[in-house]
Amino acid sequence: MQRFIHSMVGAGAVALAFLSSGAQAQSKEPIPIGVIANLTGMDVKTSTDMVRGIQIAADAVNKDGGVDGQPIKLIIEDAQYKTQEALNAATKLYDVDKVPAVIMFGGSSIELAVAPIAKQKGKIIVNTSSSSAKLGDFPGTVYSVLPLDDIVGKALGEWTAAQGVKSAAFVVPNNTFGTGLMDAAATAFEAKGGKIVAKIAYSEGQPDYRADIQQLVSSKPDAIMTTGYGDDSRTIFKDARTLGLKQVWYAGYPSILTVENEAWMNGHLMGVDNGGLSGDVAKKVGADYAAKFGKEEPLPHVFYGYDALMLIARAAAAPGGFSATTMAKSIDGYQGATGAIKWDVRGQRIDPPIDVISYKDGKFVTTGQQ
Amino acid sequence: MLDFLVFAVTMIAIWSVVALSLDLQFGLCGLVNFGQILPFALGAYGPAISAAHGGSISAGLALGLAMAAVGGVLVLAPVGRLSQDYWALVSLGASEIFRLLMVNVTPIAGGQDGTAVARVSNPLAALGLALGLLLAMLLLARRIDRSPLGRLMRVLREDDLLVATLGRNPFRVQALVTVVAWLMAALAGALYAHVVGFVAPSSFSVAETFIVWTALILGGAGSLLGAVVGTAFVQFISVSTRFLAAWSGLPFDLVANLRLGIFGVVLVLVFLLRREGLVPERKVRVDAVGP
Amino acid sequence: MLSVRDVTVAFAGVRALDAVSLEARPGRILGLIGPNGSGKSTLLNVVAGAIAPDSGSVSIEAVPIPAGRPEEVAARGVARTFQIPRLARRLTVIQNMMVGRRDQPGENLLTLLFRPGASRRSERALVVDARAMLARLGLIHLADHAAGGLSGGQQKLLSMGMALMSDPPVLLLDEPAAGVNPVLVEQQIVFLKSLAAEGRTVLLIEHNMEMIADVCDDVVVLDAGTVIARGSPVDIRRNAQVMRSYLGETA
């Protein structure tokens, strides 16, 4: 028995030495930053890319020594696209993990429920994906990296009308990303006198979309406005080609579409995109993404997530530490993956740069600015 | 930490009332309702519709309760004397129809994106309201449970022809239970709306109905306390898996799905190992001097 | 008086009952006998309101019963038992007995919530009556047992007691002696006679000829949906046709 106790004490001492030496090597407490995204349920793909963008940013910050030596620690929670779960996640992050800020993916039903709680506790939310105008009702609490009212969508509608298109149909995925862009583009297009022939929001993950777009054969719009990504966009193009649809495609975020037939698409696809996404920072983030996650094309959400975390890190590094004041100033001089960021007094993004992009000879090229 | 626990307990209390309302229908009366989220949703959408159109809080509450009472009878009526299987399916369909209506008809209450509702800003006040509601509903349920009405419902649970033979209209008893249960769930829904401060269709899917069922079965159908215990248990597993997920250090997308998987596995295991539920149904003692 | 007039019931082209008529009087026990499949249970179901006849009618005191509505017929004062006893097996014996009484104030939700005293008073009286009935049936020692745990014969006694709790002027009994041990059958016979003495109308389906002979004042014989004989038990026993169609064994 005596020998047992001695050996336990000895083991304990060794363990203690190990732990304390480990503690010494780490000189500072990590800064916890919360992330709430829909990792299950709806909008999973876009949420996941946003989180990946945040991780790329956090890794970059930590590689550079963190914020004054303090590493950033991400705590990622699943909202399951349900209001109550988002609240569970938010209260856990703010009260238990004691994060000063949470980066949130939407929809607005989730972010608008969490916003009052963040406000009550004097905490911050950085919005990366919801473009609801109501988010502007929480100045000092909610900061949006995504432009409100989907400025890319609005730009698409205006630009398409400016190209002389008189009638158009929409083909977008039926999620908040697709329908949000469609609604903004439709409003802008109609304001410029355009006529909308059809609004097709297709269910994601189907093997065939001919039934959905069949109506375009008879309704014959001048052009088709779209956005989308991945296999679904590929299927849409293939089905359109098979049906003999000859219209030009005007897209929001054209570079994330998957072209099915290069020859057929050549010169038939153009659109507008967030200008910053072709900048140097975005290219580097894209490269990091490819290195970490393979060949998938990053969705715009990657860049919004990246910028969100970078801004938080900048605010934390500013004199006085992280606060609403330093957060508001964090955009000063920051060139992000989504370009230069400008906020109005409510912390909502305005005047983002817009690029015009065309698909030529198998490549997406930037042909101008809006 | 305190706010987190206060919110968790508030939610447990609210969902316990929903489980209790299902217990009245199923545990006591044998009615299988696969759409119990519907009266809860109606109770929440009353305030939402009122808020979206400039109405008052009390108008919202009245609307929610009215929709639930009418809804319960409307859903039950076409089934009438048909068998239980039909009612299970009809109630399931009704809950989905309502949810899809709210998703697609945006002018009613904001569609997919939902509507904000006046929020109880003091978390302790919210907790107090929730616990108060739970207590009141427990007392009501207990009153019914131990009464001749409760006894009749238990007979109905086993044999509806026997009930008719004994001179009572089984359909009327079913309708009464349904209306009471739906009003109960609607009250919980209205409180939920004002505690969360936001009402959106994604909170009222079929998955929610089955989580309430799970809570009821685990806690012990037929036992009133079981509804509360089961709900607390299910919420506890859901919340604690969040902490486990964070500690595991696994990649975030994997761990989110694993978390839901573990949630399901734990529930199945508990059910397999203790079929009668955590709180088994006890022998009923009726009001008067027991024999 | 219970009167059945020209009742016809057809299931998928087969006539389960073909223009059957009979009368049962208060204070008398009418036995209904016949081979299996002769329509006895169908007739009982029609009288109880569980089946609506295709033609003909059933009347109590000259007022026709609402066909196809068993709860309304029961409210008119008709109580019945089933060949395989219908009980709430998970409730106790005394709880089953108490459900037998109709018009309990405690079954009305509003009374329950706002006039609890009325409910409690009624329950107290009901417990006393239920115990008395259990004692009368020799089941009082099983009062707190789950009804599902009783023997077949005891369950039959219990269901007869339940039927009586509503003080019904008319009683329909479906093979009370089937599968019951002879001692309990004797008990049932005494019980049935007391029912008639109380002035009730009793209609009894049975195969047990001893019981029929001992208890019935009148007997009706059914075969393939039609009445082939009527009379006192003695008459029936002597009826050659009846012997041929049904009674294989010595009477």
Short mmCIF file of N, CA and C in Angstrom, two decimals, chain B residues 191-288:
data_model
loop_
_atom_site.label_atom_id
_atom_site.label_comp_id
_atom_site.label_asym_id
_atom_site.label_seq_id
_atom_site.Cartn_x
_atom_site.Cartn_y
_atom_site.Cartn_z
N LEU B 191 -46.06 32.22 -25.10
CA LEU B 191 -44.98 32.61 -24.18
C LEU B 191 -43.62 32.48 -24.86
N TYR B 192 -43.46 31.40 -25.61
CA TYR B 192 -42.22 31.19 -26.37
C TYR B 192 -41.94 32.38 -27.27
N ALA B 193 -42.99 32.83 -27.98
CA ALA B 193 -42.81 33.96 -28.91
C ALA B 193 -42.28 35.18 -28.15
N HIS B 194 -42.85 35.45 -26.98
CA HIS B 194 -42.44 36.66 -26.26
C HIS B 194 -41.12 36.49 -25.51
N VAL B 195 -40.73 35.27 -25.25
CA VAL B 195 -39.43 35.05 -24.60
C VAL B 195 -38.30 35.16 -25.63
N VAL B 196 -38.52 34.50 -26.79
CA VAL B 196 -37.49 34.49 -27.82
C VAL B 196 -37.46 35.82 -28.57
N GLY B 197 -38.63 36.44 -28.70
CA GLY B 197 -38.71 37.73 -29.36
C GLY B 197 -38.76 37.64 -30.87
N PHE B 198 -38.81 36.43 -31.41
CA PHE B 198 -38.82 36.30 -32.86
C PHE B 198 -39.53 35.02 -33.25
N VAL B 199 -40.41 35.10 -34.26
CA VAL B 199 -41.17 33.93 -34.70
C VAL B 199 -40.88 33.67 -36.17
N ALA B 200 -40.33 32.51 -36.48
CA ALA B 200 -40.06 32.13 -37.87
C ALA B 200 -40.44 30.67 -38.07
N PRO B 201 -40.84 30.31 -39.31
CA PRO B 201 -41.36 28.95 -39.54
C PRO B 201 -40.37 27.84 -39.22
N SER B 202 -39.06 28.13 -39.33
CA SER B 202 -38.09 27.04 -39.13
C SER B 202 -38.12 26.49 -37.72
N SER B 203 -38.75 27.21 -36.79
CA SER B 203 -38.82 26.72 -35.41
C SER B 203 -39.95 25.71 -35.21
N PHE B 204 -40.80 25.50 -36.23
CA PHE B 204 -41.99 24.69 -36.02
C PHE B 204 -42.10 23.57 -37.04
N SER B 205 -41.04 22.80 -37.18
CA SER B 205 -41.06 21.74 -38.17
C SER B 205 -41.49 20.42 -37.53
N VAL B 206 -41.58 19.38 -38.39
CA VAL B 206 -41.96 18.05 -37.91
C VAL B 206 -40.96 17.54 -36.90
N ALA B 207 -39.69 17.93 -37.08
CA ALA B 207 -38.67 17.48 -36.13
C ALA B 207 -39.03 17.88 -34.70
N GLU B 208 -39.60 19.07 -34.54
CA GLU B 208 -39.97 19.51 -33.19
C GLU B 208 -41.05 18.62 -32.60
N THR B 209 -42.03 18.23 -33.41
CA THR B 209 -43.07 17.33 -32.90
C THR B 209 -42.44 16.06 -32.35
N PHE B 210 -41.47 15.55 -33.10
CA PHE B 210 -40.91 14.28 -32.66
C PHE B 210 -39.97 14.42 -31.49
N ILE B 211 -39.40 15.60 -31.30
CA ILE B 211 -38.61 15.80 -30.08
C ILE B 211 -39.54 15.82 -28.87
N VAL B 212 -40.72 16.42 -29.02
CA VAL B 212 -41.69 16.42 -27.92
C VAL B 212 -42.13 14.99 -27.63
N TRP B 213 -42.38 14.20 -28.69
CA TRP B 213 -42.75 12.80 -28.50
C TRP B 213 -41.66 12.05 -27.76
N THR B 214 -40.42 12.28 -28.20
CA THR B 214 -39.31 11.61 -27.55
C THR B 214 -39.26 11.96 -26.07
N ALA B 215 -39.43 13.26 -25.78
CA ALA B 215 -39.40 13.68 -24.39
C ALA B 215 -40.50 12.97 -23.60
N LEU B 216 -41.67 12.84 -24.22
CA LEU B 216 -42.79 12.23 -23.52
C LEU B 216 -42.56 10.74 -23.27
N ILE B 217 -42.10 10.05 -24.30
CA ILE B 217 -41.89 8.60 -24.16
C ILE B 217 -40.78 8.32 -23.16
N LEU B 218 -39.70 9.10 -23.27
CA LEU B 218 -38.59 8.88 -22.34
C LEU B 218 -39.01 9.16 -20.91
N GLY B 219 -39.77 10.24 -20.73
CA GLY B 219 -40.15 10.59 -19.38
C GLY B 219 -41.19 9.64 -18.83
N GLY B 220 -41.96 9.03 -19.72
CA GLY B 220 -43.01 8.13 -19.26
C GLY B 220 -44.38 8.67 -19.61
N ALA B 221 -44.94 8.20 -20.73
CA ALA B 221 -46.27 8.65 -21.12
C ALA B 221 -47.28 8.19 -20.08
N GLY B 222 -48.21 9.05 -19.73
CA GLY B 222 -49.19 8.67 -18.72
C GLY B 222 -48.80 9.20 -17.35
N SER B 223 -47.56 9.70 -17.24
CA SER B 223 -47.15 10.29 -15.97
C SER B 223 -46.93 11.77 -16.20
N LEU B 224 -47.58 12.61 -15.43
CA LEU B 224 -47.47 14.06 -15.65
C LEU B 224 -46.06 14.54 -15.38
N LEU B 225 -45.50 14.09 -14.30
CA LEU B 225 -44.14 14.49 -13.97
C LEU B 225 -43.18 13.98 -15.04
N GLY B 226 -43.51 12.85 -15.61
CA GLY B 226 -42.68 12.29 -16.66
C GLY B 226 -42.50 13.24 -17.83
N ALA B 227 -43.56 14.00 -18.15
CA ALA B 227 -43.46 14.96 -19.26
C ALA B 227 -42.38 15.98 -18.94
N VAL B 228 -42.33 16.44 -17.71
CA VAL B 228 -41.34 17.44 -17.34
C VAL B 228 -39.95 16.83 -17.30
N VAL B 229 -39.85 15.66 -16.67
CA VAL B 229 -38.55 15.00 -16.56
C VAL B 229 -37.99 14.67 -17.95
N GLY B 230 -38.86 14.15 -18.81
CA GLY B 230 -38.42 13.80 -20.16
C GLY B 230 -37.94 15.02 -20.92
N THR B 231 -38.68 16.12 -20.83
CA THR B 231 -38.28 17.34 -21.53
C THR B 231 -36.94 17.84 -21.01
N ALA B 232 -36.80 17.86 -19.69
CA ALA B 232 -35.54 18.33 -19.10
C ALA B 232 -34.39 17.45 -19.58
N PHE B 233 -34.64 16.15 -19.63
CA PHE B 233 -33.60 15.22 -20.05
C PHE B 233 -33.18 15.48 -21.49
N VAL B 234 -34.16 15.62 -22.37
CA VAL B 234 -33.86 15.84 -23.78
C VAL B 234 -33.11 17.16 -23.98
N GLN B 235 -33.56 18.21 -23.32
CA GLN B 235 -32.88 19.51 -23.46
C GLN B 235 -31.46 19.41 -22.89
N PHE B 236 -31.33 18.68 -21.80
CA PHE B 236 -30.02 18.52 -21.19
C PHE B 236 -29.05 17.85 -22.16
N ILE B 237 -29.50 16.76 -22.80
CA ILE B 237 -28.64 16.08 -23.76
C ILE B 237 -28.27 17.02 -24.89
N SER B 238 -29.26 17.79 -25.38
CA SER B 238 -28.99 18.70 -26.49
C SER B 238 -27.95 19.74 -26.11
N VAL B 239 -28.10 20.31 -24.92
CA VAL B 239 -27.17 21.36 -24.49
C VAL B 239 -25.81 20.79 -24.15
N SER B 240 -25.77 19.66 -23.46
CA SER B 240 -24.47 19.14 -23.04
C SER B 240 -23.66 18.66 -24.22
N THR B 241 -24.32 18.20 -25.28
CA THR B 241 -23.54 17.79 -26.45
C THR B 241 -22.85 18.98 -27.09
N ARG B 242 -23.37 20.19 -26.88
CA ARG B 242 -22.65 21.38 -27.37
C ARG B 242 -21.30 21.48 -26.68
N PHE B 243 -21.32 21.27 -25.37
CA PHE B 243 -20.05 21.38 -24.64
C PHE B 243 -19.10 20.27 -25.05
N LEU B 244 -19.65 19.07 -25.19
CA LEU B 244 -18.81 17.95 -25.62
C LEU B 244 -18.20 18.23 -26.98
N ALA B 245 -19.02 18.80 -27.85
CA ALA B 245 -18.53 19.11 -29.19
C ALA B 245 -17.34 20.04 -29.14
N ALA B 246 -17.45 21.06 -28.29
CA ALA B 246 -16.35 22.02 -28.18
C ALA B 246 -15.10 21.35 -27.63
N TRP B 247 -15.26 20.47 -26.62
CA TRP B 247 -14.09 19.84 -26.00
C TRP B 247 -13.42 18.83 -26.92
N SER B 248 -14.18 18.30 -27.87
CA SER B 248 -13.62 17.20 -28.64
C SER B 248 -12.49 17.63 -29.55
N GLY B 249 -12.51 18.88 -29.99
CA GLY B 249 -11.45 19.35 -30.87
C GLY B 249 -11.51 18.81 -32.29
N LEU B 250 -12.63 18.17 -32.64
CA LEU B 250 -12.76 17.65 -34.00
C LEU B 250 -13.14 18.76 -34.96
N PRO B 251 -12.96 18.54 -36.28
CA PRO B 251 -13.35 19.57 -37.26
C PRO B 251 -14.82 19.94 -37.10
N PHE B 252 -15.12 21.22 -37.28
CA PHE B 252 -16.42 21.74 -36.86
C PHE B 252 -17.59 21.12 -37.61
N ASP B 253 -17.44 20.85 -38.89
CA ASP B 253 -18.60 20.32 -39.61
C ASP B 253 -18.88 18.87 -39.21
N LEU B 254 -17.80 18.13 -38.97
CA LEU B 254 -17.98 16.76 -38.52
C LEU B 254 -18.65 16.72 -37.16
N VAL B 255 -18.18 17.58 -36.27
CA VAL B 255 -18.66 17.50 -34.91
C VAL B 255 -20.11 17.95 -34.79
N ALA B 256 -20.54 18.88 -35.68
CA ALA B 256 -21.94 19.32 -35.62
C ALA B 256 -22.86 18.16 -35.96
N ASN B 257 -22.49 17.41 -36.99
CA ASN B 257 -23.33 16.27 -37.36
C ASN B 257 -23.24 15.15 -36.33
N LEU B 258 -22.04 14.95 -35.79
CA LEU B 258 -21.87 13.94 -34.76
C LEU B 258 -22.74 14.26 -33.55
N ARG B 259 -22.81 15.55 -33.24
CA ARG B 259 -23.58 15.97 -32.08
C ARG B 259 -25.03 15.55 -32.22
N LEU B 260 -25.60 15.81 -33.39
CA LEU B 260 -26.98 15.41 -33.60
C LEU B 260 -27.10 13.90 -33.59
N GLY B 261 -26.09 13.23 -34.13
CA GLY B 261 -26.11 11.77 -34.13
C GLY B 261 -26.09 11.21 -32.71
N ILE B 262 -25.21 11.77 -31.89
CA ILE B 262 -25.12 11.29 -30.51
C ILE B 262 -26.42 11.55 -29.78
N PHE B 263 -26.99 12.73 -30.00
CA PHE B 263 -28.28 13.06 -29.42
C PHE B 263 -29.27 11.95 -29.71
N GLY B 264 -29.38 11.55 -30.98
CA GLY B 264 -30.32 10.51 -31.36
C GLY B 264 -29.98 9.17 -30.72
N VAL B 265 -28.70 8.82 -30.71
CA VAL B 265 -28.30 7.53 -30.16
C VAL B 265 -28.64 7.43 -28.68
N VAL B 266 -28.34 8.52 -27.93
CA VAL B 266 -28.64 8.51 -26.49
C VAL B 266 -30.12 8.29 -26.26
N LEU B 267 -30.94 9.01 -27.04
CA LEU B 267 -32.39 8.87 -26.86
C LEU B 267 -32.83 7.44 -27.13
N VAL B 268 -32.31 6.85 -28.20
CA VAL B 268 -32.70 5.48 -28.53
C VAL B 268 -32.27 4.52 -27.42
N LEU B 269 -31.04 4.71 -26.94
CA LEU B 269 -30.54 3.83 -25.88
C LEU B 269 -31.41 3.91 -24.63
N VAL B 270 -31.73 5.13 -24.21
CA VAL B 270 -32.56 5.28 -23.01
C VAL B 270 -33.90 4.59 -23.20
N PHE B 271 -34.44 4.74 -24.42
CA PHE B 271 -35.73 4.11 -24.66
C PHE B 271 -35.61 2.59 -24.59
N LEU B 272 -34.52 2.03 -25.17
CA LEU B 272 -34.37 0.58 -25.16
C LEU B 272 -34.16 0.04 -23.76
N LEU B 273 -33.40 0.79 -22.97
CA LEU B 273 -33.06 0.27 -21.65
C LEU B 273 -34.17 0.49 -20.62
N ARG B 274 -35.06 1.42 -20.89
CA ARG B 274 -36.09 1.68 -19.90
C ARG B 274 -37.38 2.05 -20.62
N ARG B 275 -38.06 1.03 -21.08
CA ARG B 275 -39.20 1.27 -21.94
C ARG B 275 -40.35 1.99 -21.28
N GLU B 276 -40.49 1.75 -19.98
CA GLU B 276 -41.67 2.35 -19.35
C GLU B 276 -41.47 3.83 -19.07
N GLY B 277 -40.26 4.30 -19.36
CA GLY B 277 -40.02 5.73 -19.14
C GLY B 277 -39.32 5.97 -17.83
N LEU B 278 -38.73 7.15 -17.69
CA LEU B 278 -37.99 7.45 -16.47
C LEU B 278 -38.93 7.52 -15.27
N VAL B 279 -40.16 8.02 -15.48
CA VAL B 279 -41.14 8.08 -14.40
C VAL B 279 -42.34 7.23 -14.81
N PRO B 280 -42.47 6.02 -14.29
CA PRO B 280 -43.56 5.16 -14.76
C PRO B 280 -44.91 5.66 -14.26
N GLU B 281 -45.97 5.25 -14.98
CA GLU B 281 -47.32 5.66 -14.59
C GLU B 281 -47.69 4.98 -13.29
N ARG B 282 -48.17 5.78 -12.36
CA ARG B 282 -48.50 5.16 -11.09
C ARG B 282 -49.99 4.85 -11.08
N LYS B 283 -50.42 4.00 -10.16
CA LYS B 283 -51.84 3.66 -10.04
C LYS B 283 -52.61 4.90 -9.64
N VAL B 284 -53.65 5.16 -10.37
CA VAL B 284 -54.35 6.42 -10.16
C VAL B 284 -55.23 6.38 -8.93
N ARG B 285 -55.19 7.43 -8.15
CA ARG B 285 -56.09 7.55 -7.00
C ARG B 285 -57.10 8.61 -7.35
N VAL B 286 -58.33 8.29 -7.30
CA VAL B 286 -59.33 9.27 -7.70
C VAL B 286 -59.67 10.17 -6.51
N ASP B 287 -60.28 11.30 -6.83
CA ASP B 287 -60.63 12.33 -5.86
C ASP B 287 -61.13 11.88 -4.50
N ALA B 288 -62.22 11.13 -4.53
CA ALA B 288 -62.93 10.83 -3.28
C ALA B 288 -62.12 9.88 -2.42
#
